[in-house]
mmCIF file of C-alpha atoms in Angstrom:
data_model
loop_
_atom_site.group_PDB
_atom_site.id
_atom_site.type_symbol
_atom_site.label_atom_id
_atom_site.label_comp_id
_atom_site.label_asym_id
_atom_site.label_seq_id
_atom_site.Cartn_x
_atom_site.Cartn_y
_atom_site.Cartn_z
ATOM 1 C CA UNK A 240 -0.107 -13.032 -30.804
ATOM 2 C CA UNK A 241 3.314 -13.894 -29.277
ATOM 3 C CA UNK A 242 4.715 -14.107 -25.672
ATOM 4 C CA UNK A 243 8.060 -12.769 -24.663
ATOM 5 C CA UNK A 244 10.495 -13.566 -21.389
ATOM 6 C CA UNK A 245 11.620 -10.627 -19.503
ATOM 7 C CA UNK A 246 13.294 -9.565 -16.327
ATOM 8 C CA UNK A 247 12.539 -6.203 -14.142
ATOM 9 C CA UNK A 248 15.547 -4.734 -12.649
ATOM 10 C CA UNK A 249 16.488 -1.668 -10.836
ATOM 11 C CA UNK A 250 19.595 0.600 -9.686
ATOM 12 C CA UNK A 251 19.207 3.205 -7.116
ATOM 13 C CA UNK A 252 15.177 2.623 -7.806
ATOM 14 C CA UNK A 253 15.322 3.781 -11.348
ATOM 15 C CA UNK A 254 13.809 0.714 -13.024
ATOM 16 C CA UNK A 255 14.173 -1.218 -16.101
ATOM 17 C CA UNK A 256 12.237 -4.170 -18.004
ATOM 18 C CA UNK A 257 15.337 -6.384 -19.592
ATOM 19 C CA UNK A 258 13.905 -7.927 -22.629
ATOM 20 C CA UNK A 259 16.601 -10.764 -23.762
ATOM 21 C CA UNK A 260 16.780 -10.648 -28.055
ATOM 22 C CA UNK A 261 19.768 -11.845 -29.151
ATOM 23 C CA UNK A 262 18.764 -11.693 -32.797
ATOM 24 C CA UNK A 263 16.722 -8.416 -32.794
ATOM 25 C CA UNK A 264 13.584 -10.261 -33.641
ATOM 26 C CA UNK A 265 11.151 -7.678 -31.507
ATOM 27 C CA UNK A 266 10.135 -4.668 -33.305
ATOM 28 C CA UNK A 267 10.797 -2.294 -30.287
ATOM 29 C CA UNK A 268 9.440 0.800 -32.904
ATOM 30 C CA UNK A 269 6.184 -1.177 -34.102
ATOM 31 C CA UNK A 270 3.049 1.792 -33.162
ATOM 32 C CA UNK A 271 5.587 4.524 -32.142
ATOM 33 C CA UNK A 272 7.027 2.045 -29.255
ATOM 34 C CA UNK A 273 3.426 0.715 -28.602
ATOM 35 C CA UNK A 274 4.988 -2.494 -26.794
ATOM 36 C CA UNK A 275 7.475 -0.171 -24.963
ATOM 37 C CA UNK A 276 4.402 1.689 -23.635
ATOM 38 C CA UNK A 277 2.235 -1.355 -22.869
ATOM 39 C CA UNK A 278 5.269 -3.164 -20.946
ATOM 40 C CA UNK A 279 6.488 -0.043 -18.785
ATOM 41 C CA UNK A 280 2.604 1.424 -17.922
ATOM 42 C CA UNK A 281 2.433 1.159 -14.253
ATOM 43 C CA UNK A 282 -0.834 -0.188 -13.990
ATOM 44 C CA UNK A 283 -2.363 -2.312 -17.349
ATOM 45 C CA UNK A 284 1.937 -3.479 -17.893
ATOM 46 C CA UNK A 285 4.683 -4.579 -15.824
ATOM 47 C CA UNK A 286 5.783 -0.960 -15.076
ATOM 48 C CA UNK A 287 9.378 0.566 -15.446
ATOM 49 C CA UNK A 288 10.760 3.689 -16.220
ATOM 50 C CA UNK A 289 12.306 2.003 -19.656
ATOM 51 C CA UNK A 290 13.073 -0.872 -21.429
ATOM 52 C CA UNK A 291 16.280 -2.808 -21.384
ATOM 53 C CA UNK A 292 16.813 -5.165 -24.828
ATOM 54 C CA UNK A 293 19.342 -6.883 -24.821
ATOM 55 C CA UNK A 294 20.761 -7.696 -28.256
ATOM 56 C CA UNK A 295 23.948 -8.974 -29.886
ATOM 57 C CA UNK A 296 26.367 -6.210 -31.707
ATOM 58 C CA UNK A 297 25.767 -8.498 -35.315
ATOM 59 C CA UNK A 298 22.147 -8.457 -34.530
ATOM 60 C CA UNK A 299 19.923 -6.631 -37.019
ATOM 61 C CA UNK A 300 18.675 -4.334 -34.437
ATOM 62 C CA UNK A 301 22.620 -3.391 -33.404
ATOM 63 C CA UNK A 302 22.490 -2.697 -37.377
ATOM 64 C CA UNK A 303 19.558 -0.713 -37.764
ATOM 65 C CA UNK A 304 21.314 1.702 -34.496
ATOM 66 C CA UNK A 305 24.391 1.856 -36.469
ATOM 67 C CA UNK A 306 26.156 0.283 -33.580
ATOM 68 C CA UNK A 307 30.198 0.421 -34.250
ATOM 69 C CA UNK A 308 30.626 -3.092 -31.957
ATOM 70 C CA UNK A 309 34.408 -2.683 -31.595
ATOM 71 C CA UNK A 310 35.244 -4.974 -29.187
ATOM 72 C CA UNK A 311 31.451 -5.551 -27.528
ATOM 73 C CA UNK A 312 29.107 -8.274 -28.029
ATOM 74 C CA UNK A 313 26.240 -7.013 -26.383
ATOM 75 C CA UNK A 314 24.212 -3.729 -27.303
ATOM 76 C CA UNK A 315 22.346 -2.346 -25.177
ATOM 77 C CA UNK A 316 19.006 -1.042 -26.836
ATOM 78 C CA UNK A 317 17.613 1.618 -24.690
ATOM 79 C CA UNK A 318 14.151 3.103 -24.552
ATOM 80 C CA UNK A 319 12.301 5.379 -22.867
ATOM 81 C CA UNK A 320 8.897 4.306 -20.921
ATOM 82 C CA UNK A 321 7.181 6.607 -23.649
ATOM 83 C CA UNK A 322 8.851 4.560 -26.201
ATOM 84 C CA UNK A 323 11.392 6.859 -27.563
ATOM 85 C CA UNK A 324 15.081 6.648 -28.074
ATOM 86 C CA UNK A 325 17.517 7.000 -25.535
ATOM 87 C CA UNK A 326 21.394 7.282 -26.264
ATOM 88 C CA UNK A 327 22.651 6.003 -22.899
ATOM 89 C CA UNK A 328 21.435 4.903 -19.334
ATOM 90 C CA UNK A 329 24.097 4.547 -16.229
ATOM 91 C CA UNK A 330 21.630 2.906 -13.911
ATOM 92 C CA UNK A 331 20.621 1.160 -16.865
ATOM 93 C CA UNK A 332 23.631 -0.055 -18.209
ATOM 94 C CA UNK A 333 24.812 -1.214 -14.521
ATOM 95 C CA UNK A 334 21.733 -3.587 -14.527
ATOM 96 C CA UNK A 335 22.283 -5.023 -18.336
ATOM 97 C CA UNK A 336 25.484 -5.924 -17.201
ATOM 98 C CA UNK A 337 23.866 -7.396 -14.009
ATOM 99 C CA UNK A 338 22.101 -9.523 -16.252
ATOM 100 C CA UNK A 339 24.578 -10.201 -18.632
ATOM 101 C CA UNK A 340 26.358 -12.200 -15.604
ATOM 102 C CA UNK A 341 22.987 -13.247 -14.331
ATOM 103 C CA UNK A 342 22.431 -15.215 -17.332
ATOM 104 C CA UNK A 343 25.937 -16.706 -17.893
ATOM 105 C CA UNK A 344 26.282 -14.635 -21.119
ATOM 106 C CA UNK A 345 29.256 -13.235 -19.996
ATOM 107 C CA UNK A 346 31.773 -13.943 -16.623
ATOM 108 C CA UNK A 347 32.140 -11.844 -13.772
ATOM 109 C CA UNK A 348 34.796 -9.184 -14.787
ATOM 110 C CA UNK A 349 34.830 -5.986 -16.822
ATOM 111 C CA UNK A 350 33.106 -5.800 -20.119
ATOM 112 C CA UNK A 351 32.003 -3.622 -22.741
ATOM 113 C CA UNK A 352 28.431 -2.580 -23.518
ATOM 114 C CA UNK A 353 27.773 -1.357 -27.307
ATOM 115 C CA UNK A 354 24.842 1.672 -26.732
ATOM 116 C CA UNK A 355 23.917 4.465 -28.610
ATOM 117 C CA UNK A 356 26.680 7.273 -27.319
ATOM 118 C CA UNK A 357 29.470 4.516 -27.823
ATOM 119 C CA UNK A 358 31.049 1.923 -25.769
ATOM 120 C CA UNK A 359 30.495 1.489 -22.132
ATOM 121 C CA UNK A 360 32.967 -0.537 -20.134
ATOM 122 C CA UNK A 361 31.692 -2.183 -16.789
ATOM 123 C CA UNK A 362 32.726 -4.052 -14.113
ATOM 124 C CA UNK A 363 30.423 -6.376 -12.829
ATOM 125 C CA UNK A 364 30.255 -9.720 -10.687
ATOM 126 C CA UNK A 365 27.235 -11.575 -9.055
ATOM 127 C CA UNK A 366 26.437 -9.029 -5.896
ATOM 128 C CA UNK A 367 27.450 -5.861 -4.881
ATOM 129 C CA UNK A 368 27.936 -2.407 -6.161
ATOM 130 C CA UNK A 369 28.526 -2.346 -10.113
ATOM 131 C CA UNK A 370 31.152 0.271 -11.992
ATOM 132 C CA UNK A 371 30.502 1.372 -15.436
ATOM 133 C CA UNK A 372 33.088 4.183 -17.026
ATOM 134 C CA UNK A 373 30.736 7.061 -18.326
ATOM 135 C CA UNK A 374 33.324 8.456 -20.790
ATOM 136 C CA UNK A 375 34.087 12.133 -20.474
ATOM 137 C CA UNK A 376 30.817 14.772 -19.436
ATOM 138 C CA UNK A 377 31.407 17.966 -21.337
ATOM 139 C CA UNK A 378 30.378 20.969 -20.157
ATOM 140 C CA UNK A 379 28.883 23.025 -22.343
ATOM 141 C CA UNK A 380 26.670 26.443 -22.288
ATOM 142 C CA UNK A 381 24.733 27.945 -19.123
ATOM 143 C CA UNK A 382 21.099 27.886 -19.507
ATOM 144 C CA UNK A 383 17.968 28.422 -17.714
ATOM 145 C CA UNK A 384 14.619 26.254 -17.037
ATOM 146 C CA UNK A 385 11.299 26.831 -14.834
ATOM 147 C CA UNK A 386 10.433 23.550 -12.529
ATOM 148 C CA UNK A 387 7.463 23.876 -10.767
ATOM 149 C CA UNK A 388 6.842 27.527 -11.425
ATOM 150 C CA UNK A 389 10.189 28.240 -10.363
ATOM 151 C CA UNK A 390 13.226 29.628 -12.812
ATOM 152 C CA UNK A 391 16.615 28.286 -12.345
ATOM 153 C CA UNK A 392 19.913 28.427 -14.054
ATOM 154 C CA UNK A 393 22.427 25.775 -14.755
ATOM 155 C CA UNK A 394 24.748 24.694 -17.132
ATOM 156 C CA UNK A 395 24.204 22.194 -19.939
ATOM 157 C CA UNK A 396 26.358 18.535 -19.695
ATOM 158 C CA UNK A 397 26.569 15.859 -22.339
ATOM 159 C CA UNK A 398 27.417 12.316 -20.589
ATOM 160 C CA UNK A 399 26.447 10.824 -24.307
ATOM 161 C CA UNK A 400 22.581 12.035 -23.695
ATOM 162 C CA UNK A 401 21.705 15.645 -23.081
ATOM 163 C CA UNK A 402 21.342 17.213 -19.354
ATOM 164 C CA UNK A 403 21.022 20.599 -17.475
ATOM 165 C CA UNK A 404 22.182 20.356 -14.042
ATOM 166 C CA UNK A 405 21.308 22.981 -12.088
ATOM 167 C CA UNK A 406 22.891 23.993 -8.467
ATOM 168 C CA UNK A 407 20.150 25.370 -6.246
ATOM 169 C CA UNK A 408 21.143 26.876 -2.861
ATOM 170 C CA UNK A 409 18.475 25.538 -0.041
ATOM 171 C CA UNK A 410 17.646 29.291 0.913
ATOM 172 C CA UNK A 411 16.357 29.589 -2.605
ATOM 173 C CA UNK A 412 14.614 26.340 -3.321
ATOM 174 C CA UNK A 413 13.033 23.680 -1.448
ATOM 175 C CA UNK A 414 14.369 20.380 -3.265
ATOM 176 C CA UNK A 415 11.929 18.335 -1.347
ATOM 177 C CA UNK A 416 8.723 20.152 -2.339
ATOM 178 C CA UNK A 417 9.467 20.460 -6.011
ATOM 179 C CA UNK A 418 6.921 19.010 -7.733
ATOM 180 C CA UNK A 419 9.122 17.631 -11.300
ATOM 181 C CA UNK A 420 6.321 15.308 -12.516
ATOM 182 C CA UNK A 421 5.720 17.711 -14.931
ATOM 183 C CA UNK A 422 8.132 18.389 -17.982
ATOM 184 C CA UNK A 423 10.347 21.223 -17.190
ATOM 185 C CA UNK A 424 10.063 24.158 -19.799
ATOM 186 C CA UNK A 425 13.938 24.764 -21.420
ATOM 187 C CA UNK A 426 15.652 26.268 -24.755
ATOM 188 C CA UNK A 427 14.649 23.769 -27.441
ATOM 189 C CA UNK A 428 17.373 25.625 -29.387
ATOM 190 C CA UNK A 429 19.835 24.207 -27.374
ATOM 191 C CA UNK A 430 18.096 21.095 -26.456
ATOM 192 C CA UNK A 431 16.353 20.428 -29.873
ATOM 193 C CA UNK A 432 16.031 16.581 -29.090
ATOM 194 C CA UNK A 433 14.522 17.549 -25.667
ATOM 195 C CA UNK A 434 17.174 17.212 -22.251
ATOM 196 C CA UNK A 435 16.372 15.421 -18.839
ATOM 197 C CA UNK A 436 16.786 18.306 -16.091
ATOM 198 C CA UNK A 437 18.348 17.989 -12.246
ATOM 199 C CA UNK A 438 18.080 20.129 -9.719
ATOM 200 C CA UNK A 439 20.699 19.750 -6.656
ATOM 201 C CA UNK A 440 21.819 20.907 -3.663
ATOM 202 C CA UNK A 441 25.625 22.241 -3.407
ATOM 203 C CA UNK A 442 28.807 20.318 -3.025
ATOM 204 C CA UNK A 443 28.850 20.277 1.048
ATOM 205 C CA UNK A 444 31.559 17.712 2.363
ATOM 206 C CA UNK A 445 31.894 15.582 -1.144
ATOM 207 C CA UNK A 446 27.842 15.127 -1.251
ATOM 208 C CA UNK A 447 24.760 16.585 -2.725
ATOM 209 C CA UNK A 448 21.080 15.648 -3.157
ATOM 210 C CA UNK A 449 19.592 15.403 -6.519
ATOM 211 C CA UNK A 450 16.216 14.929 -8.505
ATOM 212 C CA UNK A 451 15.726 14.735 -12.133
ATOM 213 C CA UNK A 452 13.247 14.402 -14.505
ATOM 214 C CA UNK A 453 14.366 12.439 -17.530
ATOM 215 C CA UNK A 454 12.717 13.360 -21.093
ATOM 216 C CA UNK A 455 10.323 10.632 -22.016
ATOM 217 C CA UNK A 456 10.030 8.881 -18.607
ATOM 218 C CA UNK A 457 8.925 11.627 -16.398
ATOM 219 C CA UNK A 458 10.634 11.920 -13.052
ATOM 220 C CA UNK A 459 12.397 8.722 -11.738
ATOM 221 C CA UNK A 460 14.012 7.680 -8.504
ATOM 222 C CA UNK A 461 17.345 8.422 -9.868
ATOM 223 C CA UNK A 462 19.044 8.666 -13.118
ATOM 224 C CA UNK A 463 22.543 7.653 -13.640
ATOM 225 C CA UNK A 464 23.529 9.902 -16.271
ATOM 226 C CA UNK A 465 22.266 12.289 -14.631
ATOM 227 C CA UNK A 466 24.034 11.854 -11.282
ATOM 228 C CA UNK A 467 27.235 11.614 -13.321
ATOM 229 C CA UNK A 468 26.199 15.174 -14.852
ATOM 230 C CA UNK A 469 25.157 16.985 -11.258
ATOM 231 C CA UNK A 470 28.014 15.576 -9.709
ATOM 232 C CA UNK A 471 30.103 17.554 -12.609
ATOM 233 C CA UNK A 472 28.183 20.375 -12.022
ATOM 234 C CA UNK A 473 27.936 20.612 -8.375
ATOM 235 C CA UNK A 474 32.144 20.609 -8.864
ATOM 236 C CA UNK A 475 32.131 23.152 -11.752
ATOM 237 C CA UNK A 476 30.025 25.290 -9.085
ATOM 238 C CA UNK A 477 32.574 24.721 -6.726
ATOM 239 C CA UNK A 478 35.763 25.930 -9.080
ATOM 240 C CA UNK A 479 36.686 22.136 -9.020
ATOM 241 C CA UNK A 480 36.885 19.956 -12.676
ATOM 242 C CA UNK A 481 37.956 16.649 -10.758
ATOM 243 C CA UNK A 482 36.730 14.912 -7.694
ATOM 244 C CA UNK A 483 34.570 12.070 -6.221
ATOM 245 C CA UNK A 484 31.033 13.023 -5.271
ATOM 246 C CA UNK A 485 28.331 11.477 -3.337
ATOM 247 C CA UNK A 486 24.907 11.734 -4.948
ATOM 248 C CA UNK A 487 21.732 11.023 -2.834
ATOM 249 C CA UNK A 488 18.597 10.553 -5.019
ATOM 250 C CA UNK A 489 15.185 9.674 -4.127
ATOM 251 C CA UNK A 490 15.982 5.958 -4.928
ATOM 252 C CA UNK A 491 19.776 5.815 -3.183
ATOM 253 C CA UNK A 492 23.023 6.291 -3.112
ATOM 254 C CA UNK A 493 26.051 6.656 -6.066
ATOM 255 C CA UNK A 494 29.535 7.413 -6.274
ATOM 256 C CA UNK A 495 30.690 9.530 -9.181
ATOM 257 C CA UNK A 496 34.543 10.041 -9.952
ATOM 258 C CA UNK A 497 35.639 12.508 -11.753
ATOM 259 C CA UNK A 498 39.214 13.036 -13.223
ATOM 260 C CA UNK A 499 39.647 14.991 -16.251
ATOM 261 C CA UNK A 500 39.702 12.241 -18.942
ATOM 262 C CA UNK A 501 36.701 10.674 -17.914
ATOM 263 C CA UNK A 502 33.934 9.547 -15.244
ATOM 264 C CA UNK A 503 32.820 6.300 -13.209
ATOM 265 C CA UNK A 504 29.364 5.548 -11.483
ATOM 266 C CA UNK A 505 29.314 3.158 -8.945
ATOM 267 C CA UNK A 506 25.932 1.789 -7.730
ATOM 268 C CA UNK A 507 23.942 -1.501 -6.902
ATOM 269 C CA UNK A 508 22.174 -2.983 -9.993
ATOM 270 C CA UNK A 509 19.443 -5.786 -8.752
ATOM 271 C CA UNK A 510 17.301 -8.344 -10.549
ATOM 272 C CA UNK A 511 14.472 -8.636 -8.582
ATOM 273 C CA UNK A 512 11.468 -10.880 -11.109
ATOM 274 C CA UNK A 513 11.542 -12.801 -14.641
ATOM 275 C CA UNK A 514 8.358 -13.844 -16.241
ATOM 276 C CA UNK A 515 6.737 -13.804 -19.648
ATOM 277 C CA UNK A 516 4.634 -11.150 -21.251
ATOM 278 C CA UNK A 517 2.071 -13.134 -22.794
ATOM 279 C CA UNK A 518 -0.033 -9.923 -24.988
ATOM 280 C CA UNK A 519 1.044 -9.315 -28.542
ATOM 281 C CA UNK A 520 4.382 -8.642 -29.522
ATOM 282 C CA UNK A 521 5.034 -7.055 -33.035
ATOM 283 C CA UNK A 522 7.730 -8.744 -35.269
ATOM 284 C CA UNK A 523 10.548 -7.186 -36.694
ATOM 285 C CA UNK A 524 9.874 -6.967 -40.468
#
């Protein structure tokens, strides 16, 4: 038996437990992500859409992810509410940094963030919006996928993670009554390690509305990465490869830039409860 601290955080609604272990010492992958599980179920845990931990880069958990720290000192260990692996989280990311301040681990300021697809720099202070550089999205191959019974084509865009963004005219689909609680069906030969999937309206006066279901969580409020890969899509659709666009989700509002070399994604990140998860917590053997 054990007991751990925590804080629940969201950005844009898509919410995160932020589990604070400098040294690694929780095994995360202890019953295929059983404590992962037990902490994000919505009604016998706390309830999130993933977990946070937040560990240093010379941590034996940054060691086991073959984390190349560079200049970071934090890593930001990502998981899926089902307990899987996740390479990189915008929303997610904004709110470890959120914490990172929160906490006094780091000043107010830009920073980088050691995850899974590489470094993440962000710029963070103690309210308001918070900026994280998303690296270059690639676009890659066109593809299809059937959401609710319904086929639809779009194009495949890595932001560190895998997506398929797909641009969906209103006089063909009703975003609103798509029901994407259900994992859409896709090419596992192109997606072998599975792909979260949005479907969007088109680029009309610098905005579009999005929803996404995210592989291993199910469909959340929003998704960062994957308003950084609509927003590229919705101005691939449009003949454009650079430009700022305005993504409404379910859960808010972001700002994605776009200019060649690389993206941003600018969005609130709040704290909004800490407390202690007193059930059992496996240790890291």
């Amino acid at each position: 038996m054990g007991s751990v601290e925590f804080v629940k955080g969201h950005g844009t609604e898509n919410d995160f437990i932020v589990l604070p272990d400098p040294d690694g010492a929780i095994d995360l992958d202890a019953g295929g992500g059983a404590l992962v599980r037990a902490l994000c179920h919505r009604r016998r845990g706390i309830g999130a859409d993933g977990v946070l931990r937040v560990a240093r880069t010379d941590s034996s958990a940054a060691a086991l992810a073959g984390i190349d720290a560079g200049a970071a000192t934090w890593f930001m260990d990502y998981r899926n509410g089902d307990g899987s692996l996740a390479e990189m989280c915008g929303n997610g990311v904004r709110v470890f940094a959120r914490h990172l301040v929160d906490a006094g681990l780091v000043a107010p300021g830009t920073h980088p963030v050691a995850t899974r697809a590489g470094t993440r720099w962000v710029t963070v202070d103690h309210t308001g919006p918070v900026t994280v550089d998303m690296g270059p999205a690639l676009i890659g191959p066109g593809s299809s996928t059937v959401v609710d019974g319904v086929e639809l084509t779009g194009v495949a865009v890595d932001v560190g993670n895998p997506h398929l963004a797909c641009v969906a005219p209103a006089d063909r689909v009703d975003l609103d009554a798509l029901d994407l609680a259900r994992p859409p069906r896709f090419d596992a030969s192109l997606f072998p390690h599975g792909v979260n999937v949005e479907v969007l309206t088109p680029l009309t006066q610098g905005a579009v509305r999005l929803r996404v279901h995210e592989r291993g969580s199910g469909e959340t409020r929003s998704c960062g990465t994957g308003t950084v890969a609509g927003a590229v899509a919705a101005l691939h659709a449009a003949g454009r490869g650079t430009g700022a666009v305005t993504v409404h989700t379910p859960g808010g509002t972001l700002v994605v830039g776009v200019d060649g070399a690389t993206t941003t994604l600018t969005g609130p990140a709040e704290l909004v409860a800490h407390g202690t998860w007193g059930a059992p917590v496996p240790a890291a053997t």
